[in-house]
Amino acid sequence: MRSLIDILDFSTSEVDELIASANDIIDNPAKYAEKCKGKKLATLFFEPSTRTRLSFEAAMLELGGSVLGFSEANSSSAAKGESVSDTAKTISCYADIIAMRHPKEGAPLVAAQAASIPVINAGDGGHNHPTQTLTDLLTISREKGGFENLTVGFCGDLKFGRTVHSLITALSRYKGIKIVLISPEELKLPSYIKKDVLAKNNIPYEQTTDLESVMPELDILYMTRVQRERFFNEEDYLRLKDSYILEPRKLTNAKSDLCIMHPLPRVNEISLAVDDDPRACYFKQVLYGKYIRMALILKLLEEAQK
Ligand code: NCD
């Protein structure tokens, strides 16, 4: 059974096909309105979410299917001690496809091994978030026309930010990519990603604490929130939370076609005044998230029928 746990579960040509399918859905929504009639998506969210869960649900509804699920661990039998495997086996009796978010790294993989229907990782702890990456790739392809020869800056919490980990992994498969890592010392990209992804694929990268000094180089600036829920103590979070605040004056030396992205939610890291800058892409990103999830649901349900 085909699932999506890690972005590398899909080849680059499959990613291209998903992007083409999302673009076709954007252009011809009526053609897709009944594609999933009679099918059910279960959203199993053991961690908070606004965009990911609701974009999955909107995606399935726009495909003519229906949705069931829960949005808090406390309202499921996990609160009684049920294992992820047993939950996945149970949901396989009620639904056709699962989207799961869980605070424990690897939980969606465990679910996929137990389920008899496709499982989509909708974020596992500080590890991966492959559907945000598909959203980000659709955004980049629409804004930049492709993925080659881009200098991409990642700014903020690169240690715990799962969207950063998955997007860097995805971008490492394209030619001419350069990565700029901008974070406080304490929130640097984990060394396993530098070694297994960046070094292994010969991707040039630089690390800095200074956003403004690298701004002129960037084609894409990917801002992130400091991941409060992954900190061991509140003091460290309070000290680091406002490390970077993007304001209009910091963009004076930026490229005129810079694409500013953020997976959202934003806390303080982009000032509201930036929202009116034509280079701000983060609300477009939100909308693209629904379309790429429609393409993903269609693909996995088609493969499940084979
Ligand atoms: C991200 C996440 O959950 O990892 N949000 C999202 O899915 N769009 C980013 C975050 O929570 O900071």
mmCIF file of C-alpha atoms and ligand atoms in Angstrom:
data_model
loop_
_atom_site.group_PDB
_atom_site.id
_atom_site.type_symbol
_atom_site.label_atom_id
_atom_site.label_comp_id
_atom_site.label_asym_id
_atom_site.label_seq_id
_atom_site.Cartn_x
_atom_site.Cartn_y
_atom_site.Cartn_z
ATOM 1 C CA MET A 1 0.000 0.000 0.000
ATOM 2 C CA ARG A 2 1.465 3.347 -1.096
ATOM 3 C CA SER A 3 1.673 5.998 1.647
ATOM 4 C CA LEU A 4 3.472 9.346 2.008
ATOM 5 C CA ILE A 5 5.657 9.377 5.120
ATOM 6 C CA ASP A 6 8.831 11.061 3.843
ATOM 7 C CA ILE A 7 9.087 13.404 0.854
ATOM 8 C CA LEU A 8 11.640 11.008 -0.695
ATOM 9 C CA ASP A 9 8.863 8.383 -0.941
ATOM 10 C CA PHE A 10 8.018 10.187 -4.198
ATOM 11 C CA SER A 11 10.472 10.471 -7.091
ATOM 12 C CA THR A 12 11.115 13.875 -8.666
ATOM 13 C CA SER A 13 8.975 12.877 -11.647
ATOM 14 C CA GLU A 14 6.113 11.946 -9.293
ATOM 15 C CA VAL A 15 6.495 15.351 -7.603
ATOM 16 C CA ASP A 16 6.309 16.968 -11.058
ATOM 17 C CA GLU A 17 3.155 14.957 -11.836
ATOM 18 C CA LEU A 18 1.531 16.069 -8.567
ATOM 19 C CA ILE A 19 2.359 19.709 -9.340
ATOM 20 C CA ALA A 20 0.922 19.349 -12.849
ATOM 21 C CA SER A 21 -2.189 17.735 -11.396
ATOM 22 C CA ALA A 22 -2.590 20.567 -8.803
ATOM 23 C CA ASN A 23 -2.225 23.158 -11.571
ATOM 24 C CA ASP A 24 -4.912 21.388 -13.600
ATOM 25 C CA ILE A 25 -7.214 21.339 -10.544
ATOM 26 C CA ILE A 26 -6.644 25.109 -10.093
ATOM 27 C CA ASP A 27 -7.583 25.705 -13.747
ATOM 28 C CA ASN A 28 -10.480 23.230 -13.995
ATOM 29 C CA PRO A 29 -12.011 22.687 -10.536
ATOM 30 C CA ALA A 30 -15.359 21.455 -11.903
ATOM 31 C CA LYS A 31 -13.667 18.476 -13.573
ATOM 32 C CA TYR A 32 -12.665 17.167 -10.123
ATOM 33 C CA ALA A 33 -15.849 17.876 -8.148
ATOM 34 C CA GLU A 34 -16.971 14.220 -8.018
ATOM 35 C CA LYS A 35 -13.680 12.336 -8.323
ATOM 36 C CA CYS A 36 -13.801 11.051 -4.745
ATOM 37 C CA LYS A 37 -17.547 10.510 -4.429
ATOM 38 C CA GLY A 38 -18.189 7.829 -1.819
ATOM 39 C CA LYS A 39 -14.647 8.000 -0.443
ATOM 40 C CA LYS A 40 -13.749 8.988 3.116
ATOM 41 C CA LEU A 41 -10.692 10.766 4.483
ATOM 42 C CA ALA A 42 -9.892 10.309 8.184
ATOM 43 C CA THR A 43 -7.927 13.151 9.777
ATOM 44 C CA LEU A 44 -6.226 11.864 12.930
ATOM 45 C CA PHE A 45 -4.644 14.891 14.584
ATOM 46 C CA PHE A 46 -2.894 14.212 17.881
ATOM 47 C CA GLU A 47 -1.389 17.742 17.758
ATOM 48 C CA PRO A 48 -2.864 21.197 17.050
ATOM 49 C CA SER A 49 -3.337 22.345 13.452
ATOM 50 C CA THR A 50 -5.332 24.878 11.472
ATOM 51 C CA ARG A 51 -4.073 24.848 7.874
ATOM 52 C CA THR A 52 -2.945 21.268 7.506
ATOM 53 C CA ARG A 53 -6.085 19.627 8.882
ATOM 54 C CA LEU A 54 -8.586 22.033 7.358
ATOM 55 C CA SER A 55 -6.844 22.069 3.964
ATOM 56 C CA PHE A 56 -6.981 18.247 3.930
ATOM 57 C CA GLU A 57 -10.659 18.360 4.811
ATOM 58 C CA ALA A 58 -11.440 21.107 2.270
ATOM 59 C CA ALA A 59 -9.467 19.148 -0.340
ATOM 60 C CA MET A 60 -11.525 15.971 0.195
ATOM 61 C CA LEU A 61 -14.819 17.901 0.239
ATOM 62 C CA GLU A 62 -13.924 19.662 -3.036
ATOM 63 C CA LEU A 63 -13.266 16.241 -4.561
ATOM 64 C CA GLY A 64 -16.802 15.174 -3.609
ATOM 65 C CA GLY A 65 -15.689 12.892 -0.765
ATOM 66 C CA SER A 66 -16.381 13.117 2.945
ATOM 67 C CA VAL A 67 -14.295 13.444 6.094
ATOM 68 C CA LEU A 68 -14.245 12.082 9.643
ATOM 69 C CA GLY A 69 -11.699 12.202 12.433
ATOM 70 C CA PHE A 70 -10.504 13.978 15.519
ATOM 71 C CA SER A 71 -8.464 17.094 16.165
ATOM 72 C CA GLU A 72 -7.180 16.363 19.682
ATOM 73 C CA ALA A 73 -5.473 13.309 21.140
ATOM 74 C CA ASN A 74 -7.669 13.665 24.238
ATOM 75 C CA SER A 75 -10.843 12.990 22.308
ATOM 76 C CA SER A 76 -9.523 9.701 20.867
ATOM 77 C CA SER A 77 -8.795 6.352 22.522
ATOM 78 C CA ALA A 78 -5.115 7.352 22.665
ATOM 79 C CA ALA A 79 -6.175 8.969 25.946
ATOM 80 C CA LYS A 80 -7.081 5.447 27.169
ATOM 81 C CA GLY A 81 -3.711 4.094 26.116
ATOM 82 C CA GLU A 82 -4.497 2.710 22.636
ATOM 83 C CA SER A 83 -1.436 2.246 20.402
ATOM 84 C CA VAL A 84 -0.965 4.039 17.091
ATOM 85 C CA SER A 85 -1.028 0.645 15.317
ATOM 86 C CA ASP A 86 -4.379 -0.347 16.788
ATOM 87 C CA THR A 87 -5.838 3.076 15.980
ATOM 88 C CA ALA A 88 -4.612 2.726 12.364
ATOM 89 C CA LYS A 89 -6.119 -0.793 12.048
ATOM 90 C CA THR A 90 -9.406 0.510 13.436
ATOM 91 C CA ILE A 91 -9.602 3.500 11.096
ATOM 92 C CA SER A 92 -8.835 1.200 8.132
ATOM 93 C CA CYS A 93 -12.309 -0.310 8.759
ATOM 94 C CA TYR A 94 -14.039 3.086 8.485
ATOM 95 C CA ALA A 95 -12.158 5.206 5.926
ATOM 96 C CA ASP A 96 -10.289 4.993 2.595
ATOM 97 C CA ILE A 97 -7.283 7.182 3.438
ATOM 98 C CA ILE A 98 -5.696 8.649 6.587
ATOM 99 C CA ALA A 99 -3.921 11.960 7.239
ATOM 100 C CA MET A 100 -2.127 11.757 10.606
ATOM 101 C CA ARG A 101 -0.277 14.333 12.711
ATOM 102 C CA HIS A 102 1.493 13.134 15.836
ATOM 103 C CA PRO A 103 3.969 14.614 18.357
ATOM 104 C CA LYS A 104 6.153 11.468 18.206
ATOM 105 C CA GLU A 105 8.657 11.188 15.381
ATOM 106 C CA GLY A 106 7.908 8.059 13.338
ATOM 107 C CA ALA A 107 4.290 7.579 14.496
ATOM 108 C CA PRO A 108 2.803 7.943 10.971
ATOM 109 C CA LEU A 109 5.261 5.306 9.709
ATOM 110 C CA VAL A 110 4.095 2.915 12.431
ATOM 111 C CA ALA A 111 0.500 3.689 11.410
ATOM 112 C CA ALA A 112 1.276 3.010 7.728
ATOM 113 C CA GLN A 113 2.765 -0.373 8.597
ATOM 114 C CA ALA A 114 -0.411 -1.392 10.445
ATOM 115 C CA ALA A 115 -3.075 0.209 8.208
ATOM 116 C CA SER A 116 -4.625 -1.407 5.141
ATOM 117 C CA ILE A 117 -5.282 2.035 3.558
ATOM 118 C CA PRO A 118 -2.836 4.807 2.530
ATOM 119 C CA VAL A 119 -1.436 6.943 5.367
ATOM 120 C CA ILE A 120 -0.221 10.504 4.868
ATOM 121 C CA ASN A 121 2.220 12.026 7.362
ATOM 122 C CA ALA A 122 0.750 15.422 8.252
ATOM 123 C CA GLY A 123 3.693 16.250 10.561
ATOM 124 C CA ASP A 124 5.548 14.004 13.037
ATOM 125 C CA GLY A 125 7.155 15.842 15.955
ATOM 126 C CA GLY A 126 10.257 17.818 15.010
ATOM 127 C CA HIS A 127 10.979 15.387 12.158
ATOM 128 C CA ASN A 128 9.165 15.718 8.818
ATOM 129 C CA HIS A 129 6.194 17.383 7.143
ATOM 130 C CA PRO A 130 6.067 16.138 3.552
ATOM 131 C CA THR A 131 2.699 17.664 2.576
ATOM 132 C CA GLN A 132 3.876 21.124 3.636
ATOM 133 C CA THR A 133 6.850 20.460 1.374
ATOM 134 C CA LEU A 134 4.576 19.596 -1.562
ATOM 135 C CA THR A 135 2.757 22.869 -0.829
ATOM 136 C CA ASP A 136 6.074 24.729 -0.771
ATOM 137 C CA LEU A 137 7.207 23.087 -4.022
ATOM 138 C CA LEU A 138 3.965 24.038 -5.785
ATOM 139 C CA THR A 139 4.453 27.614 -4.538
ATOM 140 C CA ILE A 140 8.080 27.733 -5.711
ATOM 141 C CA SER A 141 7.224 26.254 -9.092
ATOM 142 C CA ARG A 142 4.434 28.790 -9.659
ATOM 143 C CA GLU A 143 6.514 31.739 -8.448
ATOM 144 C CA LYS A 144 9.888 30.781 -9.929
ATOM 145 C CA GLY A 145 8.976 28.477 -12.820
ATOM 146 C CA GLY A 146 11.080 25.572 -11.475
ATOM 147 C CA PHE A 147 13.545 24.441 -8.839
ATOM 148 C CA GLU A 148 16.977 24.775 -10.426
ATOM 149 C CA ASN A 149 19.637 27.411 -9.655
ATOM 150 C CA LEU A 150 17.859 28.901 -6.653
ATOM 151 C CA THR A 151 19.478 30.268 -3.501
ATOM 152 C CA VAL A 152 17.110 29.430 -0.673
ATOM 153 C CA GLY A 153 17.458 30.981 2.790
ATOM 154 C CA PHE A 154 15.881 29.241 5.796
ATOM 155 C CA CYS A 155 15.511 31.505 8.820
ATOM 156 C CA GLY A 156 14.451 30.823 12.420
ATOM 157 C CA ASP A 157 14.093 27.485 14.187
ATOM 158 C CA LEU A 158 16.027 25.139 11.925
ATOM 159 C CA LYS A 159 16.505 22.611 14.724
ATOM 160 C CA PHE A 160 12.897 21.708 15.482
ATOM 161 C CA GLY A 161 11.223 23.034 12.302
ATOM 162 C CA ARG A 162 9.973 19.913 10.503
ATOM 163 C CA THR A 163 8.889 21.896 7.433
ATOM 164 C CA VAL A 164 12.507 23.031 7.023
ATOM 165 C CA HIS A 165 13.846 19.466 7.278
ATOM 166 C CA SER A 166 11.492 18.130 4.615
ATOM 167 C CA LEU A 167 11.916 21.062 2.205
ATOM 168 C CA ILE A 168 15.728 20.950 2.372
ATOM 169 C CA THR A 169 15.556 17.208 1.669
ATOM 170 C CA ALA A 170 13.283 17.787 -1.337
ATOM 171 C CA LEU A 171 15.398 20.628 -2.769
ATOM 172 C CA SER A 172 18.603 18.596 -2.481
ATOM 173 C CA ARG A 173 17.498 16.630 -5.572
ATOM 174 C CA TYR A 174 17.656 19.647 -7.937
ATOM 175 C CA LYS A 175 20.593 21.180 -9.805
ATOM 176 C CA GLY A 176 22.216 24.476 -8.822
ATOM 177 C CA ILE A 177 20.504 24.734 -5.421
ATOM 178 C CA LYS A 178 22.325 26.724 -2.741
ATOM 179 C CA ILE A 179 21.114 26.729 0.864
ATOM 180 C CA VAL A 180 21.634 29.541 3.370
ATOM 181 C CA LEU A 181 20.912 28.589 6.995
ATOM 182 C CA ILE A 182 20.071 31.546 9.237
ATOM 183 C CA SER A 183 19.443 30.752 12.906
ATOM 184 C CA PRO A 184 20.613 31.397 16.461
ATOM 185 C CA GLU A 185 23.451 29.065 17.542
ATOM 186 C CA GLU A 186 21.038 26.993 19.647
ATOM 187 C CA LEU A 187 18.592 26.395 16.785
ATOM 188 C CA LYS A 188 20.919 25.300 13.990
ATOM 189 C CA LEU A 189 19.946 22.629 11.467
ATOM 190 C CA PRO A 190 20.546 19.151 12.984
ATOM 191 C CA SER A 191 23.901 17.714 11.932
ATOM 192 C CA TYR A 192 22.301 14.531 10.559
ATOM 193 C CA ILE A 193 20.584 16.622 7.883
ATOM 194 C CA LYS A 194 23.791 18.495 7.055
ATOM 195 C CA LYS A 195 25.588 15.187 6.684
ATOM 196 C CA ASP A 196 22.972 12.861 5.140
ATOM 197 C CA VAL A 197 21.253 15.407 2.918
ATOM 198 C CA LEU A 198 23.420 18.461 2.170
ATOM 199 C CA ALA A 199 26.930 16.969 2.181
ATOM 200 C CA LYS A 200 25.819 13.695 0.589
ATOM 201 C CA ASN A 201 24.268 15.526 -2.365
ATOM 202 C CA ASN A 202 27.095 18.083 -2.623
ATOM 203 C CA ILE A 203 24.703 20.965 -1.951
ATOM 204 C CA PRO A 204 26.668 24.132 -1.118
ATOM 205 C CA TYR A 205 25.456 25.768 2.094
ATOM 206 C CA GLU A 206 26.438 28.503 4.498
ATOM 207 C CA GLN A 207 25.401 29.064 8.108
ATOM 208 C CA THR A 208 24.996 32.474 9.672
ATOM 209 C CA THR A 209 23.216 34.238 12.503
ATOM 210 C CA ASP A 210 22.814 37.436 10.471
ATOM 211 C CA LEU A 211 19.783 37.634 8.171
ATOM 212 C CA GLU A 212 20.472 41.073 6.716
ATOM 213 C CA SER A 213 23.990 40.212 5.560
ATOM 214 C CA VAL A 214 22.747 37.369 3.311
ATOM 215 C CA MET A 215 19.494 38.993 2.162
ATOM 216 C CA PRO A 216 20.817 40.244 -1.238
ATOM 217 C CA GLU A 217 21.758 36.677 -2.318
ATOM 218 C CA LEU A 218 18.376 35.083 -1.744
ATOM 219 C CA ASP A 219 15.786 34.027 -4.339
ATOM 220 C CA ILE A 220 13.599 32.538 -1.618
ATOM 221 C CA LEU A 221 13.407 33.426 2.067
ATOM 222 C CA TYR A 222 11.663 30.747 4.132
ATOM 223 C CA MET A 223 10.804 32.212 7.552
ATOM 224 C CA THR A 224 9.792 29.951 10.449
ATOM 225 C CA ARG A 225 8.352 30.177 13.936
ATOM 226 C CA VAL A 226 10.377 29.152 16.990
ATOM 227 C CA GLN A 227 8.769 25.808 17.915
ATOM 228 C CA ARG A 228 7.767 26.477 21.521
ATOM 229 C CA GLU A 229 6.186 23.040 22.016
ATOM 230 C CA ARG A 230 9.512 21.260 21.382
ATOM 231 C CA PHE A 231 11.506 23.201 24.012
ATOM 232 C CA PHE A 232 12.480 21.625 27.311
ATOM 233 C CA ASN A 233 12.241 24.900 29.187
ATOM 234 C CA GLU A 234 10.235 28.073 28.744
ATOM 235 C CA GLU A 235 13.198 30.357 29.564
ATOM 236 C CA ASP A 236 15.105 29.240 26.476
ATOM 237 C CA TYR A 237 12.023 29.755 24.345
ATOM 238 C CA LEU A 238 11.480 33.283 25.681
ATOM 239 C CA ARG A 239 15.125 34.162 25.039
ATOM 240 C CA LEU A 240 15.062 32.881 21.451
ATOM 241 C CA LYS A 241 11.519 33.544 20.259
ATOM 242 C CA ASP A 242 12.136 36.988 18.741
ATOM 243 C CA SER A 243 15.566 36.252 17.253
ATOM 244 C CA TYR A 244 14.382 37.299 13.794
ATOM 245 C CA ILE A 245 11.609 39.698 12.924
ATOM 246 C CA LEU A 246 11.296 40.461 9.225
ATOM 247 C CA GLU A 247 10.373 44.117 8.730
ATOM 248 C CA PRO A 248 10.125 46.175 5.523
ATOM 249 C CA ARG A 249 13.429 47.978 6.212
ATOM 250 C CA LYS A 250 15.276 44.636 6.266
ATOM 251 C CA LEU A 251 14.105 43.997 2.706
ATOM 252 C CA THR A 252 15.721 47.098 1.193
ATOM 253 C CA ASN A 253 18.690 45.095 -0.150
ATOM 254 C CA ALA A 254 16.632 42.057 -1.154
ATOM 255 C CA LYS A 255 16.071 40.991 -4.763
ATOM 256 C CA SER A 256 13.040 42.564 -6.414
ATOM 257 C CA ASP A 257 11.731 39.078 -7.240
ATOM 258 C CA LEU A 258 12.460 37.546 -3.832
ATOM 259 C CA CYS A 259 9.757 35.082 -2.762
ATOM 260 C CA ILE A 260 9.022 35.304 0.988
ATOM 261 C CA MET A 261 7.521 32.097 2.315
ATOM 262 C CA HIS A 262 6.356 30.866 5.743
ATOM 263 C CA PRO A 263 4.492 27.624 6.519
ATOM 264 C CA LEU A 264 2.469 29.583 9.132
ATOM 265 C CA PRO A 265 1.321 30.033 11.870
ATOM 266 C CA ARG A 266 3.268 33.245 12.236
ATOM 267 C CA VAL A 267 3.900 34.492 15.755
ATOM 268 C CA ASN A 268 6.222 37.514 15.553
ATOM 269 C CA GLU A 269 8.718 36.633 12.863
ATOM 270 C CA ILE A 270 7.156 38.601 9.996
ATOM 271 C CA SER A 271 5.775 42.042 10.741
ATOM 272 C CA LEU A 272 2.267 42.715 9.421
ATOM 273 C CA ALA A 273 3.679 45.552 7.296
ATOM 274 C CA VAL A 274 5.418 42.959 5.081
ATOM 275 C CA ASP A 275 2.047 41.447 4.084
ATOM 276 C CA ASP A 276 1.479 44.238 1.549
ATOM 277 C CA ASP A 277 4.858 43.696 -0.130
ATOM 278 C CA PRO A 278 4.326 41.955 -3.497
ATOM 279 C CA ARG A 279 7.146 39.578 -2.539
ATOM 280 C CA ALA A 280 5.086 38.132 0.356
ATOM 281 C CA CYS A 281 3.914 34.688 -0.807
ATOM 282 C CA TYR A 282 2.773 33.070 2.444
ATOM 283 C CA PHE A 283 -0.966 33.478 1.980
ATOM 284 C CA LYS A 284 -0.767 32.171 -1.588
ATOM 285 C CA GLN A 285 1.080 29.218 -0.082
ATOM 286 C CA VAL A 286 -1.938 28.529 2.166
ATOM 287 C CA LEU A 287 -4.250 28.296 -0.845
ATOM 288 C CA TYR A 288 -1.856 26.106 -2.841
ATOM 289 C CA GLY A 289 -1.794 23.729 0.148
ATOM 290 C CA LYS A 290 -5.390 22.762 -0.564
ATOM 291 C CA TYR A 291 -4.815 22.090 -4.271
ATOM 292 C CA ILE A 292 -1.690 19.975 -3.826
ATOM 293 C CA ARG A 293 -3.487 17.908 -1.163
ATOM 294 C CA MET A 294 -6.332 17.327 -3.634
ATOM 295 C CA ALA A 295 -3.754 16.043 -6.138
ATOM 296 C CA LEU A 296 -2.143 13.873 -3.438
ATOM 297 C CA ILE A 297 -5.417 12.305 -2.254
ATOM 298 C CA LEU A 298 -6.319 11.484 -5.881
ATOM 299 C CA LYS A 299 -2.936 9.886 -6.535
ATOM 300 C CA LEU A 300 -2.884 7.718 -3.405
ATOM 301 C CA LEU A 301 -6.500 6.584 -3.816
ATOM 302 C CA GLU A 302 -5.849 5.683 -7.473
ATOM 303 C CA GLU A 303 -2.789 3.663 -6.498
ATOM 304 C CA ALA A 304 -4.694 1.915 -3.708
ATOM 305 C CA GLN A 305 -7.203 0.645 -6.268
ATOM 306 C CA LYS A 306 -4.550 -0.979 -8.464
HETATM 307 C C1 NCD B 1 3.967 23.978 10.482
HETATM 308 C C2 NCD B 1 4.011 22.700 11.300
HETATM 309 O O1 NCD B 1 2.992 22.255 11.827
HETATM 310 O O2 NCD B 1 5.088 22.146 11.352
HETATM 311 N N1 NCD B 1 2.674 24.426 10.241
HETATM 312 C C3 NCD B 1 1.984 23.923 9.164
HETATM 313 O O3 NCD B 1 1.709 22.753 9.070
HETATM 314 N N2 NCD B 1 1.669 24.779 8.182
HETATM 315 C C4 NCD B 1 4.852 25.034 11.014
HETATM 316 C C5 NCD B 1 4.720 25.445 12.440
HETATM 317 O O4 NCD B 1 3.885 24.936 13.199
HETATM 318 O O5 NCD B 1 5.487 26.325 12.822
#
